[in-house]
PDB file of C-alpha atoms in Angstrom:
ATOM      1  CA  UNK A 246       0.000   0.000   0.000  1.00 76.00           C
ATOM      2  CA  UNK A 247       2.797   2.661   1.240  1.00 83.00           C
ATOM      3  CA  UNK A 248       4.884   1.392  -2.010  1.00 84.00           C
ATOM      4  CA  UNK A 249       1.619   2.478  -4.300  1.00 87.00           C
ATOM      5  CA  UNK A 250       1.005   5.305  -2.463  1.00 90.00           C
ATOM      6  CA  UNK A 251       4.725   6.923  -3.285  1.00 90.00           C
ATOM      7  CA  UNK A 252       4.130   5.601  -6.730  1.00 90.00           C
ATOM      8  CA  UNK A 253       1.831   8.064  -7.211  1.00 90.00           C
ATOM      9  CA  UNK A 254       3.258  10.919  -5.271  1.00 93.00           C
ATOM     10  CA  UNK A 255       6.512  10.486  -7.965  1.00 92.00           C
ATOM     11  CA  UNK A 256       3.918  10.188 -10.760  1.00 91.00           C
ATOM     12  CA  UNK A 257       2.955  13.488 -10.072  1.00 94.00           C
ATOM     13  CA  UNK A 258       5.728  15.490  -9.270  1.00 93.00           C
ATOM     14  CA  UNK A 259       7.150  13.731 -12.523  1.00 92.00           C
ATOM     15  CA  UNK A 260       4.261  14.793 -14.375  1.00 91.00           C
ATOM     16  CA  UNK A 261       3.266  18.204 -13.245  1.00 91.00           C
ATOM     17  CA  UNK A 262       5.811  21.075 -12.683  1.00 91.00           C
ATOM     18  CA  UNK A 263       2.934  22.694 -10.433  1.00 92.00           C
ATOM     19  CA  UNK A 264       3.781  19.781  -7.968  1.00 92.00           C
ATOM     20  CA  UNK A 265       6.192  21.463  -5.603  1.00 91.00           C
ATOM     21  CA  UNK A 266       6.192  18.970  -2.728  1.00 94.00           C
ATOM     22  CA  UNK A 267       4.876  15.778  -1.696  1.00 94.00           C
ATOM     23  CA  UNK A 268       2.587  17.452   1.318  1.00 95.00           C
ATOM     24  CA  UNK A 269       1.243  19.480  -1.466  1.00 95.00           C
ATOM     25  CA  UNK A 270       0.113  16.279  -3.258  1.00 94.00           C
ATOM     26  CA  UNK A 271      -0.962  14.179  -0.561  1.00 94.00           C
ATOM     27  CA  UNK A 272      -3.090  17.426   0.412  1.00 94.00           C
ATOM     28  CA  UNK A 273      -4.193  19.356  -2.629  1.00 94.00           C
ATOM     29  CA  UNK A 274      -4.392  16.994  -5.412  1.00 95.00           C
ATOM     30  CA  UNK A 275      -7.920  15.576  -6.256  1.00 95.00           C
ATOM     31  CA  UNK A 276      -6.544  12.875  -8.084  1.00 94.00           C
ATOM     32  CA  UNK A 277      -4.694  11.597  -5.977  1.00 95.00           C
ATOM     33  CA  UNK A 278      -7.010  11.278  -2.790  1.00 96.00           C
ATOM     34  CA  UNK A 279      -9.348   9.864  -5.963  1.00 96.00           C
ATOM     35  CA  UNK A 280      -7.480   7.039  -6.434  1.00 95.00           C
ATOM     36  CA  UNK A 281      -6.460   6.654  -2.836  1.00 95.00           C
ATOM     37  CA  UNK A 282     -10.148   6.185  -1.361  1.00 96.00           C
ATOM     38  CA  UNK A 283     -10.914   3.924  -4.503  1.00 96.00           C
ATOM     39  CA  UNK A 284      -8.347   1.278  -3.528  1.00 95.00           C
ATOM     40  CA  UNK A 285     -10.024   1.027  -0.056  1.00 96.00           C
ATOM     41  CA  UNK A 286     -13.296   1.074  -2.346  1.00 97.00           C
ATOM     42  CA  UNK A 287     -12.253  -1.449  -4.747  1.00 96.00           C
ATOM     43  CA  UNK A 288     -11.083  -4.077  -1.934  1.00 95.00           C
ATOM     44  CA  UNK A 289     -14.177  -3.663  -0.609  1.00 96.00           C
ATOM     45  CA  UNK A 290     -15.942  -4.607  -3.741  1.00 96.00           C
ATOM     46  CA  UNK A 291     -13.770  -7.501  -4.346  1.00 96.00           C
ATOM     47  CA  UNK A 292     -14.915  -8.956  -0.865  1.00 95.00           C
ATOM     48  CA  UNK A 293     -18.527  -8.810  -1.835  1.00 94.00           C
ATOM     49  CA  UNK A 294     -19.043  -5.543   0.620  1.00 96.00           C
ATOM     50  CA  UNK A 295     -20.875  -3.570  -2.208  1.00 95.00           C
ATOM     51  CA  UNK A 296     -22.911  -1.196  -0.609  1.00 97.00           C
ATOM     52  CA  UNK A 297     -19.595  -0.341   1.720  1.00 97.00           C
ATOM     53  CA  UNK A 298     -18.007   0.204  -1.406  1.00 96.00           C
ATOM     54  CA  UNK A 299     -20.166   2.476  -3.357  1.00 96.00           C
ATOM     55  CA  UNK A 300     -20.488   4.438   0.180  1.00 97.00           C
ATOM     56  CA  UNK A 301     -16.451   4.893   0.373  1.00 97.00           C
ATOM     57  CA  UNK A 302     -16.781   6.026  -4.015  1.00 96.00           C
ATOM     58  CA  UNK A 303     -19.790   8.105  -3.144  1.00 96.00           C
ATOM     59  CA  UNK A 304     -17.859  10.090  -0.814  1.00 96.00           C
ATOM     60  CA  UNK A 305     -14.835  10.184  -3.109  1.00 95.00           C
ATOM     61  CA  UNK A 306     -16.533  11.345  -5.422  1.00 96.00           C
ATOM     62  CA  UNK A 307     -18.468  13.954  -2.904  1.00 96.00           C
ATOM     63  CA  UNK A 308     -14.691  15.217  -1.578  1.00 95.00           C
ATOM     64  CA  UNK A 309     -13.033  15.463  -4.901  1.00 96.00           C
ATOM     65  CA  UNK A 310     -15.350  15.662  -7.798  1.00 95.00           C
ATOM     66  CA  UNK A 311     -13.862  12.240  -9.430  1.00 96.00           C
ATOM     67  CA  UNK A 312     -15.903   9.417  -9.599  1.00 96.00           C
ATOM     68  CA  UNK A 313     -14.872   6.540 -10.036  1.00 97.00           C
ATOM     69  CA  UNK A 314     -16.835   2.926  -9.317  1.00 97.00           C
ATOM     70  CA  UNK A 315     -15.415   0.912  -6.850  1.00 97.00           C
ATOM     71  CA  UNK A 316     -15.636  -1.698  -9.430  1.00 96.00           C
ATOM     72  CA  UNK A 317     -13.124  -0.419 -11.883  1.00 96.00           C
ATOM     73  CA  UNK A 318      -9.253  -1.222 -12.244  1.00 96.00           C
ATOM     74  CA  UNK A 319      -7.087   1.040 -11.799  1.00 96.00           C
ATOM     75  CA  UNK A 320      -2.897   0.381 -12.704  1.00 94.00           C
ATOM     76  CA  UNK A 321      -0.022   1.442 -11.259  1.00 93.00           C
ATOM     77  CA  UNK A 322       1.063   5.344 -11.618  1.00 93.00           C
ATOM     78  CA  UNK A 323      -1.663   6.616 -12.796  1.00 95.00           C
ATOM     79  CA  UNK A 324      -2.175  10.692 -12.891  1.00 95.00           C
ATOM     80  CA  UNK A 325      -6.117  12.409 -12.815  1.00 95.00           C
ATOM     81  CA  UNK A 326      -4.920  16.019 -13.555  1.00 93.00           C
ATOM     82  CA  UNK A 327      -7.369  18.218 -12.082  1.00 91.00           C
ATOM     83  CA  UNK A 328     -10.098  15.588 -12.584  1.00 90.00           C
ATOM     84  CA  UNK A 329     -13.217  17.450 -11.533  1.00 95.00           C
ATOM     85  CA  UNK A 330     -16.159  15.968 -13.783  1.00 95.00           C
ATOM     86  CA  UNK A 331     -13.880  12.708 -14.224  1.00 96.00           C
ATOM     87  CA  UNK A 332     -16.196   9.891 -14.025  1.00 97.00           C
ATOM     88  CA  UNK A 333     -14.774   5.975 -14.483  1.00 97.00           C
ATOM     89  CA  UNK A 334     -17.254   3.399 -15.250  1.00 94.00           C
ATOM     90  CA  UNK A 335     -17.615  -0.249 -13.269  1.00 94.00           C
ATOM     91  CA  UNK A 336     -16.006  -2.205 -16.323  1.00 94.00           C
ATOM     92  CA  UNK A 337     -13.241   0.452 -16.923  1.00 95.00           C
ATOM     93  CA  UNK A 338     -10.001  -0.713 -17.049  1.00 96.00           C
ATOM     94  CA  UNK A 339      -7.251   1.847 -16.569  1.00 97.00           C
ATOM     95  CA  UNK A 340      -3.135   0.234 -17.667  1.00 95.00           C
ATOM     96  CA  UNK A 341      -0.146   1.454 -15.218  1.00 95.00           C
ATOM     97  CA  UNK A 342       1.358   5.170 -16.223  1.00 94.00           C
ATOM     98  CA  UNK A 343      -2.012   6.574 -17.993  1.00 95.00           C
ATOM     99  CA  UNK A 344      -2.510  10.285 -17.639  1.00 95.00           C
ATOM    100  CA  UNK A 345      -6.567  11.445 -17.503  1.00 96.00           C
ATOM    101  CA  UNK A 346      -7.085  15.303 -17.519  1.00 95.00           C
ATOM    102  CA  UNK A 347     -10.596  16.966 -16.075  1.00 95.00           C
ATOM    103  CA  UNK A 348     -14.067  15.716 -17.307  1.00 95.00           C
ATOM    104  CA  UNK A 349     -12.601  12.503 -18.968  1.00 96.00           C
ATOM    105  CA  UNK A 350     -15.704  10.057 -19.564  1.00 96.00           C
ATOM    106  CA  UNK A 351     -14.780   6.132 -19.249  1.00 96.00           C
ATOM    107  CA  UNK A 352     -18.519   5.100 -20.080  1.00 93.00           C
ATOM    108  CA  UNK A 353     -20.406   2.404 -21.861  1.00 87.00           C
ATOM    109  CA  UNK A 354     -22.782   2.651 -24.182  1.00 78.00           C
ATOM    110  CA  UNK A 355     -24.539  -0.760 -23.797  1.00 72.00           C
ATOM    111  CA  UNK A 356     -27.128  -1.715 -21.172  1.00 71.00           C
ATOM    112  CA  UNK A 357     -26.172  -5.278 -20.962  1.00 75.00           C
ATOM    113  CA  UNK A 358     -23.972  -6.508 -17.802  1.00 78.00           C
ATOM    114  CA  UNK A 359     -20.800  -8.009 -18.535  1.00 84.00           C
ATOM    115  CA  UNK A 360     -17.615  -6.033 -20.027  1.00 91.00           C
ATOM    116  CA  UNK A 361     -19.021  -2.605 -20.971  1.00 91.00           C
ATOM    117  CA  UNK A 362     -16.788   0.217 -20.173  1.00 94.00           C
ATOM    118  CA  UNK A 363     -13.243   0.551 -22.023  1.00 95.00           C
ATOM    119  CA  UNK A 364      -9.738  -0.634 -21.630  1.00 96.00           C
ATOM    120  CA  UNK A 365      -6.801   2.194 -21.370  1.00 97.00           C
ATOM    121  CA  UNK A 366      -3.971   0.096 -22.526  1.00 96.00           C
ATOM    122  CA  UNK A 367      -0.377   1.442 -20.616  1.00 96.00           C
ATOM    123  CA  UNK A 368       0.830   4.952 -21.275  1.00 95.00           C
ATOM    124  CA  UNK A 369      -2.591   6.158 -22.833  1.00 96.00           C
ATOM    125  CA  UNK A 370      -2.915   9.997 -22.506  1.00 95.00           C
ATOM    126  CA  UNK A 371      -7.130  11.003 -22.644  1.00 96.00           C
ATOM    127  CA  UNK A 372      -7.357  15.077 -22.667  1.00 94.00           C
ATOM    128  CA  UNK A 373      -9.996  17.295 -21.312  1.00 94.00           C
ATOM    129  CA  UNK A 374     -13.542  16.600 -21.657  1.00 93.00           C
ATOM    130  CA  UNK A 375     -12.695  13.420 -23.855  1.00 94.00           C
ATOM    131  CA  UNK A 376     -15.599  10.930 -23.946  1.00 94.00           C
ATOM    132  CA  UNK A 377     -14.756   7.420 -24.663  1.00 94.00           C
ATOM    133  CA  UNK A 378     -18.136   5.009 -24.376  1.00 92.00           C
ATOM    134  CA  UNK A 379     -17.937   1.045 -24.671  1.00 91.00           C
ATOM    135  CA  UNK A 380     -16.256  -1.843 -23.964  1.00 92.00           C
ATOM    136  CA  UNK A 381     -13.226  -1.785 -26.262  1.00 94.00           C
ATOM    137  CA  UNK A 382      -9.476  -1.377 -25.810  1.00 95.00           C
ATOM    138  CA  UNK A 383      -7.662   1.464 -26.396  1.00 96.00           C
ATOM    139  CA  UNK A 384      -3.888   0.874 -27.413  1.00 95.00           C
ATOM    140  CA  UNK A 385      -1.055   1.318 -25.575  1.00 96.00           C
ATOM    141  CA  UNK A 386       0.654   4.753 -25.463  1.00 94.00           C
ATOM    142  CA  UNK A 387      -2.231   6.170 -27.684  1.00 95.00           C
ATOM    143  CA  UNK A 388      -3.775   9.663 -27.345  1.00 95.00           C
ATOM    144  CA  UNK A 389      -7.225  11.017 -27.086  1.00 95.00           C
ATOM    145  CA  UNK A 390      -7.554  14.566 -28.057  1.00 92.00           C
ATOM    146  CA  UNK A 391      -9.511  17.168 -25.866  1.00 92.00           C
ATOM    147  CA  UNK A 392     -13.608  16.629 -26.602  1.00 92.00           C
ATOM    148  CA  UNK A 393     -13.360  13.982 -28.679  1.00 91.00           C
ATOM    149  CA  UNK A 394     -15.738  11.304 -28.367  1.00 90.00           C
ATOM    150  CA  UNK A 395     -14.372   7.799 -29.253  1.00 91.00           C
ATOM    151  CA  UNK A 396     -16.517   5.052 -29.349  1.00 86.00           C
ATOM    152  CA  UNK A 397     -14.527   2.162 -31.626  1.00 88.00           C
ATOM    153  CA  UNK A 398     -10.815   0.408 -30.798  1.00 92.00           C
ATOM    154  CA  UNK A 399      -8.079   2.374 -30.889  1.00 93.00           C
ATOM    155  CA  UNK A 400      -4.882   1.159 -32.222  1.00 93.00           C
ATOM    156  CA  UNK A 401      -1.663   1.244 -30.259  1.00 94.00           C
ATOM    157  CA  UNK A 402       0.355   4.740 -30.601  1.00 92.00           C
ATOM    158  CA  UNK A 403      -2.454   6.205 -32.687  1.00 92.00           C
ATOM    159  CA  UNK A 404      -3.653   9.720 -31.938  1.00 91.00           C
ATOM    160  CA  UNK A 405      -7.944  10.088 -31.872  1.00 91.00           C
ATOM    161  CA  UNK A 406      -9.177  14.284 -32.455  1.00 86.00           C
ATOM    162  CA  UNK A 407     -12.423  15.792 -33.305  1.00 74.00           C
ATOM    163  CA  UNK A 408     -15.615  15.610 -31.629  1.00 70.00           C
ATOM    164  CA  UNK A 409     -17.202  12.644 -32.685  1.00 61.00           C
ATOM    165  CA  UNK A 410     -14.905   9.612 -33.936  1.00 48.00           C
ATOM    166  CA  UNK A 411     -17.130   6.733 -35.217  1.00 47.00           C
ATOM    167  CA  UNK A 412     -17.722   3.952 -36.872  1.00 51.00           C
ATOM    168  CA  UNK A 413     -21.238   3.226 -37.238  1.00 50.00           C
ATOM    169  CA  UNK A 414     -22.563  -0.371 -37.045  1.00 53.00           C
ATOM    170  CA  UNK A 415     -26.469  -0.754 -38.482  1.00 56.00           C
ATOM    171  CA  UNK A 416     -27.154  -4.070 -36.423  1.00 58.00           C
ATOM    172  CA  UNK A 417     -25.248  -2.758 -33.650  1.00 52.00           C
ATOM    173  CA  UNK A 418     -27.128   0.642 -33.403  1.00 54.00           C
ATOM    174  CA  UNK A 419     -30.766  -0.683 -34.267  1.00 60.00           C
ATOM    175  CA  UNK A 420     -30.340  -3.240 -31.164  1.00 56.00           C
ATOM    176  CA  UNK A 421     -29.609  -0.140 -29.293  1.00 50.00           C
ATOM    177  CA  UNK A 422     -32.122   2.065 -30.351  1.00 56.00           C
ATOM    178  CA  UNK A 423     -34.833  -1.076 -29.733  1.00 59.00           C
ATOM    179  CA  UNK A 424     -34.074  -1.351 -26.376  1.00 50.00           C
ATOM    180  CA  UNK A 425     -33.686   1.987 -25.720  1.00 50.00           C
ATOM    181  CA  UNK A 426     -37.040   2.578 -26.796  1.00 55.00           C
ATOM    182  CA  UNK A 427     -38.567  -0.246 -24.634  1.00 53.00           C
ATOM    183  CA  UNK A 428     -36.685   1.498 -21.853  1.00 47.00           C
ATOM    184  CA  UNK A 429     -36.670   5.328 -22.517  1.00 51.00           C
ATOM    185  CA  UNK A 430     -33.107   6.071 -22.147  1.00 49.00           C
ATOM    186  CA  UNK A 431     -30.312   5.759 -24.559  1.00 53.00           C
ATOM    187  CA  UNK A 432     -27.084   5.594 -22.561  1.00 55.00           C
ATOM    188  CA  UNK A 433     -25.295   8.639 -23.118  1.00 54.00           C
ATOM    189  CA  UNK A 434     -27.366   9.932 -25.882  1.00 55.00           C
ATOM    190  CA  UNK A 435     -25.488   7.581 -28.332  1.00 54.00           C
ATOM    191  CA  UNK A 436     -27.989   6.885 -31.226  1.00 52.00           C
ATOM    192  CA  UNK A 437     -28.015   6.052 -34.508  1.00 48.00           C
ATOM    193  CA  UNK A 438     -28.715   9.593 -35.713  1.00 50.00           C
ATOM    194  CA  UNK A 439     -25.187  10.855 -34.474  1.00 53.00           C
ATOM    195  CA  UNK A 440     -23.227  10.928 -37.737  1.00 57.00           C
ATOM    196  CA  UNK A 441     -20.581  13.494 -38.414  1.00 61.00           C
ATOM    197  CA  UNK A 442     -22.055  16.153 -40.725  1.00 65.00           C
ATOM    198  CA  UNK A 443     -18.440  16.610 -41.871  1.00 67.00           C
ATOM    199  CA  UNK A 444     -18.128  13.156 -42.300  1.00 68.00           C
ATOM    200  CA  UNK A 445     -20.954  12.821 -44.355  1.00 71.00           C
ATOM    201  CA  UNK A 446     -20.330  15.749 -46.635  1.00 74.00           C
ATOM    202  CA  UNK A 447     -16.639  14.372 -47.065  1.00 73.00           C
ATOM    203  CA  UNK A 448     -18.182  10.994 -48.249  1.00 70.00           C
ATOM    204  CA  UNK A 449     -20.199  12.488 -50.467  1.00 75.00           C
ATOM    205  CA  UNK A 450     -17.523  14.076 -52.249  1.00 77.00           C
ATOM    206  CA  UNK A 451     -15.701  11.072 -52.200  1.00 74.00           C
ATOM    207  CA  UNK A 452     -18.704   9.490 -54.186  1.00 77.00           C
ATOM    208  CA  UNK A 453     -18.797  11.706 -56.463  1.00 79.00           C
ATOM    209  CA  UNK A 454     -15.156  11.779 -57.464  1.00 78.00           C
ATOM    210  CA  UNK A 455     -15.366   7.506 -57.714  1.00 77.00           C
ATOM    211  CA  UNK A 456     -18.237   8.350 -60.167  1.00 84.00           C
ATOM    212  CA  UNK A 457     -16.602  10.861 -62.200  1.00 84.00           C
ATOM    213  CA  UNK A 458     -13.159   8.896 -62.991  1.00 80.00           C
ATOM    214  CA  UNK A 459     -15.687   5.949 -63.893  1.00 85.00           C
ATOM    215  CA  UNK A 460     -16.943   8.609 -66.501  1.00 89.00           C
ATOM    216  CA  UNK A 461     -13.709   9.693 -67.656  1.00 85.00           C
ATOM    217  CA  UNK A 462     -12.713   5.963 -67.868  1.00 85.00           C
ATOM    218  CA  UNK A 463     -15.449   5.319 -70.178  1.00 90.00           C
ATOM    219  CA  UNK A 464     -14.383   8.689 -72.512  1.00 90.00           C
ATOM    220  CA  UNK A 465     -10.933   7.492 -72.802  1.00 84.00           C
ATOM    221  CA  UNK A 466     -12.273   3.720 -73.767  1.00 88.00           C
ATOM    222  CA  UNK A 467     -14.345   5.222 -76.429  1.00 88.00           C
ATOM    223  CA  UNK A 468     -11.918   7.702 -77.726  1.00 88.00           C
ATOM    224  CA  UNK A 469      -9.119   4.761 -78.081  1.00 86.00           C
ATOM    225  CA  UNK A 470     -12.381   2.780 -79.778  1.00 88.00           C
ATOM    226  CA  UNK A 471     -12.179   5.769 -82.304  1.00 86.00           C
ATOM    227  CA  UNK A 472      -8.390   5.959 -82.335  1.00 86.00           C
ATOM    228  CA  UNK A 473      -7.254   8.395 -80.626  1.00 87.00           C
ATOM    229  CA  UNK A 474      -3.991   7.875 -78.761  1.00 86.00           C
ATOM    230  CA  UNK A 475      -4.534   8.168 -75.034  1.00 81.00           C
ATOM    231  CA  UNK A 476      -1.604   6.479 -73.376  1.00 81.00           C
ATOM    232  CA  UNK A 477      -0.204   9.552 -71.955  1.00 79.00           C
ATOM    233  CA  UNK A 478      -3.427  10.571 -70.379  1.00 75.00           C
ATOM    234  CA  UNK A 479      -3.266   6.878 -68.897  1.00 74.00           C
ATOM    235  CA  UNK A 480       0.403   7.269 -67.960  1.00 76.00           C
ATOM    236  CA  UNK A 481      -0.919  10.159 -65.399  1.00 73.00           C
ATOM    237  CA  UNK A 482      -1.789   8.287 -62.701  1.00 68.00           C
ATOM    238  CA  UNK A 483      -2.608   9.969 -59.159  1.00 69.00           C
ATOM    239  CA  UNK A 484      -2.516   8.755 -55.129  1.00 68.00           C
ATOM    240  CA  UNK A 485      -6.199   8.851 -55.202  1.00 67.00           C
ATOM    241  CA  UNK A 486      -7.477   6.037 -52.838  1.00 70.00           C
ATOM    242  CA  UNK A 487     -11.220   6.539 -51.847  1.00 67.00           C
ATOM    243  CA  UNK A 488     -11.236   3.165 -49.746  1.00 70.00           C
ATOM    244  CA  UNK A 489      -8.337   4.724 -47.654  1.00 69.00           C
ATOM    245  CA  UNK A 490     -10.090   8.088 -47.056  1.00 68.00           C
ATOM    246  CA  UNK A 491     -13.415   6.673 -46.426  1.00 66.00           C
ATOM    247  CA  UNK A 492     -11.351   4.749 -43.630  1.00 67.00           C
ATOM    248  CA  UNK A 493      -9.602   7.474 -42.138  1.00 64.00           C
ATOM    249  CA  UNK A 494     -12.998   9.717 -42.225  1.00 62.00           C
ATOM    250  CA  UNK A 495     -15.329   7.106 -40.446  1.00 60.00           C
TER     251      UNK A 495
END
């Protein structure tokens, strides 16, 4: 316990040059009283003392504005910045040496039990207001921008920006949206309807360029059907790849 505890005193003084000392830390850092009381909160939980548990997190939560359930894992040197608004769901998995910044969302999306929150692999880095909702992994040493809103994997070392990064799944979605309606609530808001407008517009132009080189395809065909000599127009050959911007837009 003492060796964890000056784990994450040296996390922090690593981390922040606003740390000055480690009384300042034990005493004025949210964070790190956060993760203090959720130990006690999490043994709790793994000895089948629930409500004792979600009494220690409820007061956590009441003393520093973090919440996290006592249910969640939480690794080795990890550093809530600030943290007020940060809220870690039961599921949530958090790898040694992460870094979470103030009103970080570790939610899921589905309303089934079972693994629904997401997996922080080591060394990820989740700014600001960053919302990341469901039960996949997030890679090691990747990082979310501020306000973005991931909801698929994230591959290790990649970087995740913008406010809404995507990929939508029909089945997936219209499950969700059934039970939702049976129920009234839609965890988080996350619905079907939530496509990026920017997104959208982009694959539209993407369309319409796949369209238009199928036209000018089918002008060179017939001009070489009437003999004209096209090769050099064929010789010009661009980077174009619509598969790999669709991918990198979604």
């Amino acid at each position: 316990m003492l060796d964890r505890l000056r784990e994450d005193i040296r996390a922090i003084l690593d981390r922040d040059p606003a740390a000055r000392s480690i009384w300042e830390v034990v005493i004025c850092y949210p964070g790190f009283q956060a993760q203090t009381l959720h130990r006690m909160a999490h043994g709790l939980w793994l000895r089948d003392c629930k409500l004792l548990a979600r009494t220690v997190s409820h007061f956590g939560r009441w003393l520093t504005g973090i919440e996290i359930h006592p249910g969640a894992t939480i690794g080795r040197r990890v550093f809530i910045d600030h943290g007020m608004g940060t809220v870690i769901g039961e599921t949530a998995e958090v790898g040694d040496d992460c870094t979470l910044y103030q009103g970080v969302t570790l939610g899921g999306t589905s309303l089934h039990e079972g693994k629904r929150h997401p997996t922080l692999e080591a060394g990820v880095v989740v700014g600001a207001g960053a919302k990341v909702l469901g039960g996949f992994v997030v890679g090691q040493g990747a990082k979310i921008g501020p306000n973005a809103v991931v909801i698929k994997a994230v591959p290790a070392g990649a970087t995740m920006v913008a406010n809404l990064a995507r990929m939508v799944d029909k089945e997936r979605d219209k499950a969700r949206a059934e039970q939702a309606q049976k129920m009234g609530f839609s965890a988080y808001g996350i619905s079907d309807d939530m496509n990026d407008p920017t997104a959208k517009a982009i694959h539209g132009l993407l369309d319409h360029s796949v369209i238009t080189d199928k036209r000018l395809e089918m002008i060179l065909a017939r001009l070489e059907q009437l003999g004209v000599d096209c090769t050099q127009e064929r010789a010009e050959q661009d980077s174009f790849d619509p598969n790999y911007l669709n991918r990198i837009v979604d």
